[in-house]
Amino acid sequence: MSERVVIKRIPSGVPGLDEVLGGGLPEYSFTLIAGGPGCGKTTLADQILFANATPEQPALHITILGEPPLKMLRYQQQFSFFDVDKVPNAVRFLHLGSTVLESGLEKVLEQIVEAVEDMGPRMVVVDSFRAMTRKAMEAGQIDLEHFVQRLSLHLTSWEATTFLVGEYQEREAEGNPIFTVADGIIWLSQATQRNSVVRKLRVLKMRGQSQLPGLHTMKILDSGLRVFPRLPSPERADASSPPDRSVRRKMGIEAFDAMLGGGIPVGYSVMVVGPSGSGKTTLAVQFVREGIERGEPGVIAVFEKRPEDYLITAPGGVELGKLIEQDTLRILSLRPLDLSVDETMEEIASAVRSIGAKRLVVDSLSGFELALAPSFREDFRESLYRMVGALASLGVTVMMTAELVDSYTELRLSPPGISFLTDGIILQRYAEMAGHLRRVMVVAKMRGIEHKSELRLYDISADGIVMGAALTDHEHVLTGVPRRITPNEP
């Protein structure tokens, strides 16, 4: 039996893209980079070239009916991936616009062959392939399928990894020979909704390897393109070493730990729900501080305040600042109004891995939803479902806060439709007692473990949450107007 052929995978140099591609770009492949104008097609191609080109293994960027090289280079130099020292020894630019206009595609193919034979590049970009073929077809100069096959054959025989860049609409893919001949197809798109623009990337095809399916958020930054791979469903999350649920994460509040049955199980996700001012952030900060005192670093992802403002308003802000200096605590400020869930998860995961965090606070889900781009808010529940599963795969114990307006005509344990996402729910409420507005807390849910369901008073002091008495002698507490039960009542 003959040996199996192993195809080498080339790193793209684009953060996040190799994961989406399934490990990188197949060597000697023929890949189409397609999409509408302004999506980042040329930037993506050049970023790949500059990441891989060397004087020994050079790259060739051919422009046809697109921007002339001088104009393109002027703009591409603004990205940090662009290395001026690589031009022209490692990366060479060739413009054939006048050739296609004056002599047709046969002459273009001839000049491409000459340039490749002369330089011997290991990577070739043809940009814009769509404009070139459209112009030739309008003039009746080309059998498109025949031309693409000849170009592919030439470049593959020279062992060049090739990229065709073109502005295509999705409807043009059906029956187009370019899409058939191509070994890989990377589709870029952008959508505007209200005041937000979101760019996405999708791998339609990559022969010989498994890609990460779906649409993946993409951004164009000063460093170039950055891809944020779509979060897997919780069923696909890494569960090779499930956490030991018998180990508990203490809150540092003795009475409250007793209500939880000894603390929050490792790897659980818990939601703290309550109205404004009820102490959700206070409880969450205590959760993180207690963990750090026990040698368990923590991360707090903030969506409603800047880190400096958070340190001022959070209980024990001065101590939190010292913990940040000691690198046992990270506070992430994630406030842009065009975030994606994937981008958020990438930031959180990076911080968790950086300090080996064991506890994570997301404060708050309400602010998180507001910070998302409008297009991502539409599937917020699905995205949150994936995010909770991805966080669990990191091995951290998660506490999330969520705003919930008190309603004394119905019992609501969470914002609509998200209570099933978490392992536990801690409910905070207000109640009028003896002419005072008092705070009441209950562990409404703690999946799979025994816990107390009693309602307990609590106060907020300079040190944090202070638990009070259990309201065993009151009823109708959750209506907001409790009534004391007299000893003689049944």
PDB file of C-alpha atoms in Angstrom, residues 194-472:
ATOM      1  CA  ARG A 194     -28.305  51.304  12.364  1.00  0.00           C
ATOM      2  CA  ASN A 195     -24.950  52.944  13.228  1.00  0.00           C
ATOM      3  CA  SER A 196     -22.922  49.737  13.330  1.00  0.00           C
ATOM      4  CA  VAL A 197     -20.813  48.049  10.647  1.00  0.00           C
ATOM      5  CA  VAL A 198     -19.922  44.385  11.187  1.00  0.00           C
ATOM      6  CA  ARG A 199     -17.477  42.479   8.995  1.00  0.00           C
ATOM      7  CA  LYS A 200     -17.638  38.689   8.764  1.00  0.00           C
ATOM      8  CA  LEU A 201     -15.649  35.887   7.179  1.00  0.00           C
ATOM      9  CA  ARG A 202     -16.839  32.491   5.980  1.00  0.00           C
ATOM     10  CA  VAL A 203     -14.868  29.572   4.525  1.00  0.00           C
ATOM     11  CA  LEU A 204     -17.140  28.107   1.861  1.00  0.00           C
ATOM     12  CA  LYS A 205     -14.629  25.502   0.768  1.00  0.00           C
ATOM     13  CA  MET A 206     -11.150  24.228   1.648  1.00  0.00           C
ATOM     14  CA  ARG A 207     -10.275  20.923   0.047  1.00  0.00           C
ATOM     15  CA  GLY A 208      -8.702  18.182   2.148  1.00  0.00           C
ATOM     16  CA  GLN A 209      -9.361  19.640   5.599  1.00  0.00           C
ATOM     17  CA  SER A 210     -12.204  20.337   7.998  1.00  0.00           C
ATOM     18  CA  GLN A 211     -13.063  23.985   8.497  1.00  0.00           C
ATOM     19  CA  LEU A 212     -14.865  25.695  11.354  1.00  0.00           C
ATOM     20  CA  PRO A 213     -18.372  26.255   9.927  1.00  0.00           C
ATOM     21  CA  GLY A 214     -20.467  29.394  10.133  1.00  0.00           C
ATOM     22  CA  LEU A 215     -19.899  33.143   9.959  1.00  0.00           C
ATOM     23  CA  HIS A 216     -16.948  34.487  11.931  1.00  0.00           C
ATOM     24  CA  THR A 217     -16.580  38.084  13.042  1.00  0.00           C
ATOM     25  CA  MET A 218     -13.665  39.956  11.521  1.00  0.00           C
ATOM     26  CA  LYS A 219     -12.132  43.361  12.189  1.00  0.00           C
ATOM     27  CA  ILE A 220      -9.644  45.497  10.294  1.00  0.00           C
ATOM     28  CA  LEU A 221      -7.224  46.928  12.862  1.00  0.00           C
ATOM     29  CA  ASP A 222      -3.943  48.836  12.641  1.00  0.00           C
ATOM     30  CA  SER A 223      -2.205  45.473  12.673  1.00  0.00           C
ATOM     31  CA  GLY A 224      -4.333  44.187   9.774  1.00  0.00           C
ATOM     32  CA  LEU A 225      -7.175  41.666   9.788  1.00  0.00           C
ATOM     33  CA  ARG A 226      -8.196  39.881  12.969  1.00  0.00           C
ATOM     34  CA  VAL A 227     -10.656  36.972  12.866  1.00  0.00           C
ATOM     35  CA  PHE A 228     -12.683  35.938  15.894  1.00  0.00           C
ATOM     36  CA  PRO A 229     -13.680  32.284  15.398  1.00  0.00           C
ATOM     37  CA  ARG A 230     -17.315  31.569  16.100  1.00  0.00           C
ATOM     38  CA  LEU A 231     -17.889  30.048  19.516  1.00  0.00           C
ATOM     39  CA  PRO A 232     -18.631  26.318  19.407  1.00  0.00           C
ATOM     40  CA  SER A 233     -21.817  24.977  20.933  1.00  0.00           C
ATOM     41  CA  PRO A 234     -21.392  23.707  24.509  1.00  0.00           C
ATOM     42  CA  GLU A 235     -21.638  20.134  23.208  1.00  0.00           C
ATOM     43  CA  ARG A 236     -18.400  20.712  21.251  1.00  0.00           C
ATOM     44  CA  ALA A 237     -16.576  22.457  24.101  1.00  0.00           C
ATOM     45  CA  ASP A 238     -13.513  20.724  25.475  1.00  0.00           C
ATOM     46  CA  ALA A 239     -14.674  18.345  28.185  1.00  0.00           C
ATOM     47  CA  SER A 240     -11.565  16.156  28.305  1.00  0.00           C
ATOM     48  CA  SER A 241     -11.033  16.979  31.983  1.00  0.00           C
ATOM     49  CA  PRO A 242     -14.403  17.850  33.571  1.00  0.00           C
ATOM     50  CA  PRO A 243     -14.105  19.782  36.848  1.00  0.00           C
ATOM     51  CA  ASP A 244     -14.590  18.064  40.191  1.00  0.00           C
ATOM     52  CA  ARG A 245     -18.040  19.273  41.248  1.00  0.00           C
ATOM     53  CA  SER A 246     -17.383  18.235  44.843  1.00  0.00           C
ATOM     54  CA  VAL A 247     -14.888  21.098  45.165  1.00  0.00           C
ATOM     55  CA  ARG A 248     -16.599  24.339  46.150  1.00  0.00           C
ATOM     56  CA  ARG A 249     -15.689  27.969  45.579  1.00  0.00           C
ATOM     57  CA  LYS A 250     -16.403  29.742  48.855  1.00  0.00           C
ATOM     58  CA  MET A 251     -18.018  33.170  48.925  1.00  0.00           C
ATOM     59  CA  GLY A 252     -16.325  34.173  52.179  1.00  0.00           C
ATOM     60  CA  ILE A 253     -19.720  34.899  53.744  1.00  0.00           C
ATOM     61  CA  GLU A 254     -20.325  32.065  56.199  1.00  0.00           C
ATOM     62  CA  ALA A 255     -24.124  32.263  56.277  1.00  0.00           C
ATOM     63  CA  PHE A 256     -24.327  32.591  52.504  1.00  0.00           C
ATOM     64  CA  ASP A 257     -21.966  29.666  51.893  1.00  0.00           C
ATOM     65  CA  ALA A 258     -24.261  27.615  54.127  1.00  0.00           C
ATOM     66  CA  MET A 259     -27.226  28.628  51.929  1.00  0.00           C
ATOM     67  CA  LEU A 260     -25.272  27.408  48.891  1.00  0.00           C
ATOM     68  CA  GLY A 261     -24.620  24.053  50.493  1.00  0.00           C
ATOM     69  CA  GLY A 262     -20.934  24.810  51.106  1.00  0.00           C
ATOM     70  CA  GLY A 263     -20.171  27.164  48.217  1.00  0.00           C
ATOM     71  CA  ILE A 264     -20.490  27.238  44.428  1.00  0.00           C
ATOM     72  CA  PRO A 265     -19.298  24.016  42.709  1.00  0.00           C
ATOM     73  CA  VAL A 266     -16.191  24.384  40.552  1.00  0.00           C
ATOM     74  CA  GLY A 267     -17.045  25.039  36.907  1.00  0.00           C
ATOM     75  CA  TYR A 268     -20.590  26.255  37.636  1.00  0.00           C
ATOM     76  CA  SER A 269     -22.095  29.374  36.085  1.00  0.00           C
ATOM     77  CA  VAL A 270     -24.242  31.392  38.486  1.00  0.00           C
ATOM     78  CA  MET A 271     -26.404  34.407  37.751  1.00  0.00           C
ATOM     79  CA  VAL A 272     -27.013  37.089  40.402  1.00  0.00           C
ATOM     80  CA  VAL A 273     -30.291  38.804  39.544  1.00  0.00           C
ATOM     81  CA  GLY A 274     -31.831  41.842  41.150  1.00  0.00           C
ATOM     82  CA  PRO A 275     -32.956  45.467  40.801  1.00  0.00           C
ATOM     83  CA  SER A 276     -30.674  48.484  40.743  1.00  0.00           C
ATOM     84  CA  GLY A 277     -28.818  49.020  44.016  1.00  0.00           C
ATOM     85  CA  SER A 278     -29.534  45.560  45.375  1.00  0.00           C
ATOM     86  CA  GLY A 279     -25.841  44.668  45.666  1.00  0.00           C
ATOM     87  CA  LYS A 280     -25.199  42.460  42.636  1.00  0.00           C
ATOM     88  CA  THR A 281     -21.769  43.965  41.937  1.00  0.00           C
ATOM     89  CA  THR A 282     -20.900  43.928  45.635  1.00  0.00           C
ATOM     90  CA  LEU A 283     -21.603  40.202  45.884  1.00  0.00           C
ATOM     91  CA  ALA A 284     -19.676  39.499  42.666  1.00  0.00           C
ATOM     92  CA  VAL A 285     -16.621  41.452  43.833  1.00  0.00           C
ATOM     93  CA  GLN A 286     -16.655  39.574  47.147  1.00  0.00           C
ATOM     94  CA  PHE A 287     -16.723  36.317  45.181  1.00  0.00           C
ATOM     95  CA  VAL A 288     -13.558  37.327  43.297  1.00  0.00           C
ATOM     96  CA  ARG A 289     -11.741  38.762  46.326  1.00  0.00           C
ATOM     97  CA  GLU A 290     -12.394  35.648  48.378  1.00  0.00           C
ATOM     98  CA  GLY A 291     -10.990  33.532  45.571  1.00  0.00           C
ATOM     99  CA  ILE A 292      -7.789  35.559  45.366  1.00  0.00           C
ATOM    100  CA  GLU A 293      -7.299  35.215  49.130  1.00  0.00           C
ATOM    101  CA  ARG A 294      -7.521  31.450  48.578  1.00  0.00           C
ATOM    102  CA  GLY A 295      -4.941  31.512  45.789  1.00  0.00           C
ATOM    103  CA  GLU A 296      -7.495  31.548  42.974  1.00  0.00           C
ATOM    104  CA  PRO A 297      -6.845  34.490  40.565  1.00  0.00           C
ATOM    105  CA  GLY A 298      -9.880  36.237  39.104  1.00  0.00           C
ATOM    106  CA  VAL A 299     -11.087  38.198  36.099  1.00  0.00           C
ATOM    107  CA  ILE A 300     -13.875  40.792  36.067  1.00  0.00           C
ATOM    108  CA  ALA A 301     -15.338  41.714  32.656  1.00  0.00           C
ATOM    109  CA  VAL A 302     -17.021  45.119  32.948  1.00  0.00           C
ATOM    110  CA  PHE A 303     -19.505  46.381  30.358  1.00  0.00           C
ATOM    111  CA  GLU A 304     -20.961  49.453  32.011  1.00  0.00           C
ATOM    112  CA  LYS A 305     -17.939  51.308  33.436  1.00  0.00           C
ATOM    113  CA  ARG A 306     -14.295  51.953  32.721  1.00  0.00           C
ATOM    114  CA  PRO A 307     -11.838  50.082  34.968  1.00  0.00           C
ATOM    115  CA  GLU A 308     -10.819  53.279  36.797  1.00  0.00           C
ATOM    116  CA  ASP A 309     -14.470  54.126  37.481  1.00  0.00           C
ATOM    117  CA  TYR A 310     -15.158  50.559  38.549  1.00  0.00           C
ATOM    118  CA  LEU A 311     -12.354  50.717  41.114  1.00  0.00           C
ATOM    119  CA  ILE A 312     -13.878  53.886  42.572  1.00  0.00           C
ATOM    120  CA  THR A 313     -17.419  52.538  42.939  1.00  0.00           C
ATOM    121  CA  ALA A 314     -16.762  48.854  43.667  1.00  0.00           C
ATOM    122  CA  PRO A 315     -16.451  47.855  47.340  1.00  0.00           C
ATOM    123  CA  GLY A 316     -12.818  47.651  48.375  1.00  0.00           C
ATOM    124  CA  GLY A 317     -11.682  49.425  45.221  1.00  0.00           C
ATOM    125  CA  VAL A 318      -8.272  50.296  46.687  1.00  0.00           C
ATOM    126  CA  GLU A 319      -7.620  46.645  47.507  1.00  0.00           C
ATOM    127  CA  LEU A 320      -8.724  45.677  43.996  1.00  0.00           C
ATOM    128  CA  GLY A 321      -6.137  48.077  42.579  1.00  0.00           C
ATOM    129  CA  LYS A 322      -3.411  46.374  44.610  1.00  0.00           C
ATOM    130  CA  LEU A 323      -4.556  42.957  43.383  1.00  0.00           C
ATOM    131  CA  ILE A 324      -4.272  44.201  39.790  1.00  0.00           C
ATOM    132  CA  GLU A 325      -0.697  45.324  40.492  1.00  0.00           C
ATOM    133  CA  GLN A 326       0.035  41.847  41.886  1.00  0.00           C
ATOM    134  CA  ASP A 327      -1.399  40.326  38.670  1.00  0.00           C
ATOM    135  CA  THR A 328      -3.891  38.173  40.550  1.00  0.00           C
ATOM    136  CA  LEU A 329      -6.815  40.190  39.164  1.00  0.00           C
ATOM    137  CA  ARG A 330      -7.650  41.481  35.704  1.00  0.00           C
ATOM    138  CA  ILE A 331     -10.434  43.965  35.031  1.00  0.00           C
ATOM    139  CA  LEU A 332     -11.481  44.076  31.380  1.00  0.00           C
ATOM    140  CA  SER A 333     -13.361  47.068  30.037  1.00  0.00           C
ATOM    141  CA  LEU A 334     -15.522  45.966  27.103  1.00  0.00           C
ATOM    142  CA  ARG A 335     -17.679  48.951  26.202  1.00  0.00           C
ATOM    143  CA  PRO A 336     -17.577  49.477  22.391  1.00  0.00           C
ATOM    144  CA  LEU A 337     -21.042  49.529  20.889  1.00  0.00           C
ATOM    145  CA  ASP A 338     -20.166  47.123  18.066  1.00  0.00           C
ATOM    146  CA  LEU A 339     -18.793  44.148  19.982  1.00  0.00           C
ATOM    147  CA  SER A 340     -19.394  40.563  18.954  1.00  0.00           C
ATOM    148  CA  VAL A 341     -19.799  37.681  21.378  1.00  0.00           C
ATOM    149  CA  ASP A 342     -16.804  35.950  19.771  1.00  0.00           C
ATOM    150  CA  GLU A 343     -14.598  39.015  20.268  1.00  0.00           C
ATOM    151  CA  THR A 344     -15.746  39.300  23.874  1.00  0.00           C
ATOM    152  CA  MET A 345     -14.993  35.650  24.519  1.00  0.00           C
ATOM    153  CA  GLU A 346     -11.539  35.997  22.986  1.00  0.00           C
ATOM    154  CA  GLU A 347     -10.693  38.909  25.321  1.00  0.00           C
ATOM    155  CA  ILE A 348     -11.984  37.041  28.373  1.00  0.00           C
ATOM    156  CA  ALA A 349     -10.261  33.774  27.479  1.00  0.00           C
ATOM    157  CA  SER A 350      -6.951  35.571  26.920  1.00  0.00           C
ATOM    158  CA  ALA A 351      -7.142  37.211  30.358  1.00  0.00           C
ATOM    159  CA  VAL A 352      -8.150  33.934  32.043  1.00  0.00           C
ATOM    160  CA  ARG A 353      -5.237  32.043  30.517  1.00  0.00           C
ATOM    161  CA  SER A 354      -2.787  34.880  31.164  1.00  0.00           C
ATOM    162  CA  ILE A 355      -3.124  34.788  34.966  1.00  0.00           C
ATOM    163  CA  GLY A 356      -4.513  31.267  35.369  1.00  0.00           C
ATOM    164  CA  ALA A 357      -7.864  32.596  36.624  1.00  0.00           C
ATOM    165  CA  LYS A 358     -10.188  30.290  38.541  1.00  0.00           C
ATOM    166  CA  ARG A 359     -13.045  32.756  39.020  1.00  0.00           C
ATOM    167  CA  LEU A 360     -14.721  35.022  36.499  1.00  0.00           C
ATOM    168  CA  VAL A 361     -17.321  37.766  36.892  1.00  0.00           C
ATOM    169  CA  VAL A 362     -19.354  39.193  33.994  1.00  0.00           C
ATOM    170  CA  ASP A 363     -20.841  42.502  35.171  1.00  0.00           C
ATOM    171  CA  SER A 364     -23.394  42.787  33.732  1.00  0.00           C
ATOM    172  CA  LEU A 365     -25.371  40.837  31.122  1.00  0.00           C
ATOM    173  CA  SER A 366     -27.568  43.895  30.607  1.00  0.00           C
ATOM    174  CA  GLY A 367     -24.503  46.008  29.741  1.00  0.00           C
ATOM    175  CA  PHE A 368     -23.102  43.178  27.645  1.00  0.00           C
ATOM    176  CA  GLU A 369     -26.201  43.046  25.461  1.00  0.00           C
ATOM    177  CA  LEU A 370     -26.124  46.820  25.031  1.00  0.00           C
ATOM    178  CA  ALA A 371     -22.434  46.748  24.027  1.00  0.00           C
ATOM    179  CA  LEU A 372     -23.098  44.265  21.222  1.00  0.00           C
ATOM    180  CA  ALA A 373     -23.569  45.411  17.658  1.00  0.00           C
ATOM    181  CA  PRO A 374     -27.300  45.445  16.758  1.00  0.00           C
ATOM    182  CA  SER A 375     -26.942  42.439  14.451  1.00  0.00           C
ATOM    183  CA  PHE A 376     -25.628  40.345  17.360  1.00  0.00           C
ATOM    184  CA  ARG A 377     -28.414  41.360  19.733  1.00  0.00           C
ATOM    185  CA  GLU A 378     -30.910  39.557  17.533  1.00  0.00           C
ATOM    186  CA  ASP A 379     -29.488  36.174  18.542  1.00  0.00           C
ATOM    187  CA  PHE A 380     -28.324  37.190  22.022  1.00  0.00           C
ATOM    188  CA  ARG A 381     -29.769  34.110  23.724  1.00  0.00           C
ATOM    189  CA  GLU A 382     -28.037  31.701  21.351  1.00  0.00           C
ATOM    190  CA  SER A 383     -24.767  33.612  21.640  1.00  0.00           C
ATOM    191  CA  LEU A 384     -24.979  33.676  25.429  1.00  0.00           C
ATOM    192  CA  TYR A 385     -25.660  29.940  25.400  1.00  0.00           C
ATOM    193  CA  ARG A 386     -22.471  29.356  23.423  1.00  0.00           C
ATOM    194  CA  MET A 387     -20.491  31.763  25.573  1.00  0.00           C
ATOM    195  CA  VAL A 388     -21.480  30.096  28.852  1.00  0.00           C
ATOM    196  CA  GLY A 389     -20.438  26.730  27.414  1.00  0.00           C
ATOM    197  CA  ALA A 390     -17.108  28.138  26.205  1.00  0.00           C
ATOM    198  CA  LEU A 391     -16.433  29.704  29.609  1.00  0.00           C
ATOM    199  CA  ALA A 392     -17.109  26.386  31.303  1.00  0.00           C
ATOM    200  CA  SER A 393     -14.519  24.749  29.044  1.00  0.00           C
ATOM    201  CA  LEU A 394     -11.908  27.165  30.441  1.00  0.00           C
ATOM    202  CA  GLY A 395     -12.326  25.598  33.878  1.00  0.00           C
ATOM    203  CA  VAL A 396     -13.421  28.807  35.600  1.00  0.00           C
ATOM    204  CA  THR A 397     -16.360  29.279  37.963  1.00  0.00           C
ATOM    205  CA  VAL A 398     -18.502  32.060  36.530  1.00  0.00           C
ATOM    206  CA  MET A 399     -20.710  34.626  38.233  1.00  0.00           C
ATOM    207  CA  MET A 400     -22.820  36.890  36.035  1.00  0.00           C
ATOM    208  CA  THR A 401     -24.968  39.810  37.135  1.00  0.00           C
ATOM    209  CA  ALA A 402     -28.232  40.806  35.477  1.00  0.00           C
ATOM    210  CA  GLU A 403     -30.634  43.679  36.044  1.00  0.00           C
ATOM    211  CA  LEU A 404     -34.188  42.690  36.886  1.00  0.00           C
ATOM    212  CA  VAL A 405     -36.863  45.226  37.730  1.00  0.00           C
ATOM    213  CA  ASP A 406     -38.875  44.179  40.773  1.00  0.00           C
ATOM    214  CA  SER A 407     -42.374  43.045  39.873  1.00  0.00           C
ATOM    215  CA  TYR A 408     -44.673  42.374  42.788  1.00  0.00           C
ATOM    216  CA  THR A 409     -47.433  40.842  40.687  1.00  0.00           C
ATOM    217  CA  GLU A 410     -45.340  37.959  39.313  1.00  0.00           C
ATOM    218  CA  LEU A 411     -42.245  36.014  40.342  1.00  0.00           C
ATOM    219  CA  ARG A 412     -39.441  36.385  37.811  1.00  0.00           C
ATOM    220  CA  LEU A 413     -36.115  34.688  38.426  1.00  0.00           C
ATOM    221  CA  SER A 414     -34.175  36.203  35.525  1.00  0.00           C
ATOM    222  CA  PRO A 415     -34.515  38.390  32.420  1.00  0.00           C
ATOM    223  CA  PRO A 416     -36.791  36.693  29.859  1.00  0.00           C
ATOM    224  CA  GLY A 417     -35.557  33.426  28.409  1.00  0.00           C
ATOM    225  CA  ILE A 418     -32.049  33.078  29.890  1.00  0.00           C
ATOM    226  CA  SER A 419     -32.548  31.349  33.259  1.00  0.00           C
ATOM    227  CA  PHE A 420     -31.889  27.918  31.710  1.00  0.00           C
ATOM    228  CA  LEU A 421     -28.400  29.012  30.636  1.00  0.00           C
ATOM    229  CA  THR A 422     -26.901  28.936  34.116  1.00  0.00           C
ATOM    230  CA  ASP A 423     -26.397  26.290  36.782  1.00  0.00           C
ATOM    231  CA  GLY A 424     -27.495  28.589  39.581  1.00  0.00           C
ATOM    232  CA  ILE A 425     -29.603  31.684  40.226  1.00  0.00           C
ATOM    233  CA  ILE A 426     -29.252  33.983  43.230  1.00  0.00           C
ATOM    234  CA  LEU A 427     -32.239  36.307  43.494  1.00  0.00           C
ATOM    235  CA  GLN A 428     -32.135  39.688  45.239  1.00  0.00           C
ATOM    236  CA  ARG A 429     -35.333  41.588  45.991  1.00  0.00           C
ATOM    237  CA  TYR A 430     -36.621  44.615  47.889  1.00  0.00           C
ATOM    238  CA  ALA A 431     -39.352  44.324  50.516  1.00  0.00           C
ATOM    239  CA  GLU A 432     -41.118  46.888  52.715  1.00  0.00           C
ATOM    240  CA  MET A 433     -40.834  45.967  56.378  1.00  0.00           C
ATOM    241  CA  ALA A 434     -41.876  48.166  59.290  1.00  0.00           C
ATOM    242  CA  GLY A 435     -41.742  51.281  57.154  1.00  0.00           C
ATOM    243  CA  HIS A 436     -38.255  50.494  55.765  1.00  0.00           C
ATOM    244  CA  LEU A 437     -37.080  49.191  52.402  1.00  0.00           C
ATOM    245  CA  ARG A 438     -35.148  46.005  53.177  1.00  0.00           C
ATOM    246  CA  ARG A 439     -33.081  43.754  50.960  1.00  0.00           C
ATOM    247  CA  VAL A 440     -33.879  40.040  50.692  1.00  0.00           C
ATOM    248  CA  MET A 441     -31.828  37.276  49.071  1.00  0.00           C
ATOM    249  CA  VAL A 442     -32.601  33.657  48.149  1.00  0.00           C
ATOM    250  CA  VAL A 443     -30.794  30.869  46.307  1.00  0.00           C
ATOM    251  CA  ALA A 444     -33.507  30.203  43.742  1.00  0.00           C
ATOM    252  CA  LYS A 445     -31.604  27.532  41.833  1.00  0.00           C
ATOM    253  CA  MET A 446     -28.408  25.503  42.237  1.00  0.00           C
ATOM    254  CA  ARG A 447     -28.488  22.636  39.779  1.00  0.00           C
ATOM    255  CA  GLY A 448     -27.766  19.170  41.123  1.00  0.00           C
ATOM    256  CA  ILE A 449     -26.766  20.107  44.672  1.00  0.00           C
ATOM    257  CA  GLU A 450     -28.627  20.525  47.946  1.00  0.00           C
ATOM    258  CA  HIS A 451     -29.054  24.127  49.030  1.00  0.00           C
ATOM    259  CA  LYS A 452     -31.253  26.128  51.353  1.00  0.00           C
ATOM    260  CA  SER A 453     -34.225  27.902  49.839  1.00  0.00           C
ATOM    261  CA  GLU A 454     -34.885  30.226  52.785  1.00  0.00           C
ATOM    262  CA  LEU A 455     -35.318  33.959  52.298  1.00  0.00           C
ATOM    263  CA  ARG A 456     -32.740  35.982  54.224  1.00  0.00           C
ATOM    264  CA  LEU A 457     -32.328  39.645  54.958  1.00  0.00           C
ATOM    265  CA  TYR A 458     -29.005  41.230  54.129  1.00  0.00           C
ATOM    266  CA  ASP A 459     -27.323  44.625  54.251  1.00  0.00           C
ATOM    267  CA  ILE A 460     -24.490  46.250  52.351  1.00  0.00           C
ATOM    268  CA  SER A 461     -21.643  47.566  54.500  1.00  0.00           C
ATOM    269  CA  ALA A 462     -18.267  49.075  53.669  1.00  0.00           C
ATOM    270  CA  ASP A 463     -16.868  45.529  53.709  1.00  0.00           C
ATOM    271  CA  GLY A 464     -19.548  44.078  51.457  1.00  0.00           C
ATOM    272  CA  ILE A 465     -22.595  41.861  51.962  1.00  0.00           C
ATOM    273  CA  VAL A 466     -23.634  41.152  55.572  1.00  0.00           C
ATOM    274  CA  MET A 467     -26.233  38.414  55.945  1.00  0.00           C
ATOM    275  CA  GLY A 468     -29.123  38.852  58.377  1.00  0.00           C
ATOM    276  CA  ALA A 469     -31.865  36.658  59.742  1.00  0.00           C
ATOM    277  CA  ALA A 470     -33.908  34.130  57.828  1.00  0.00           C
ATOM    278  CA  LEU A 471     -37.481  35.306  57.353  1.00  0.00           C
ATOM    279  CA  THR A 472     -39.071  32.111  58.658  1.00  0.00           C
TER     280      THR A 472
END
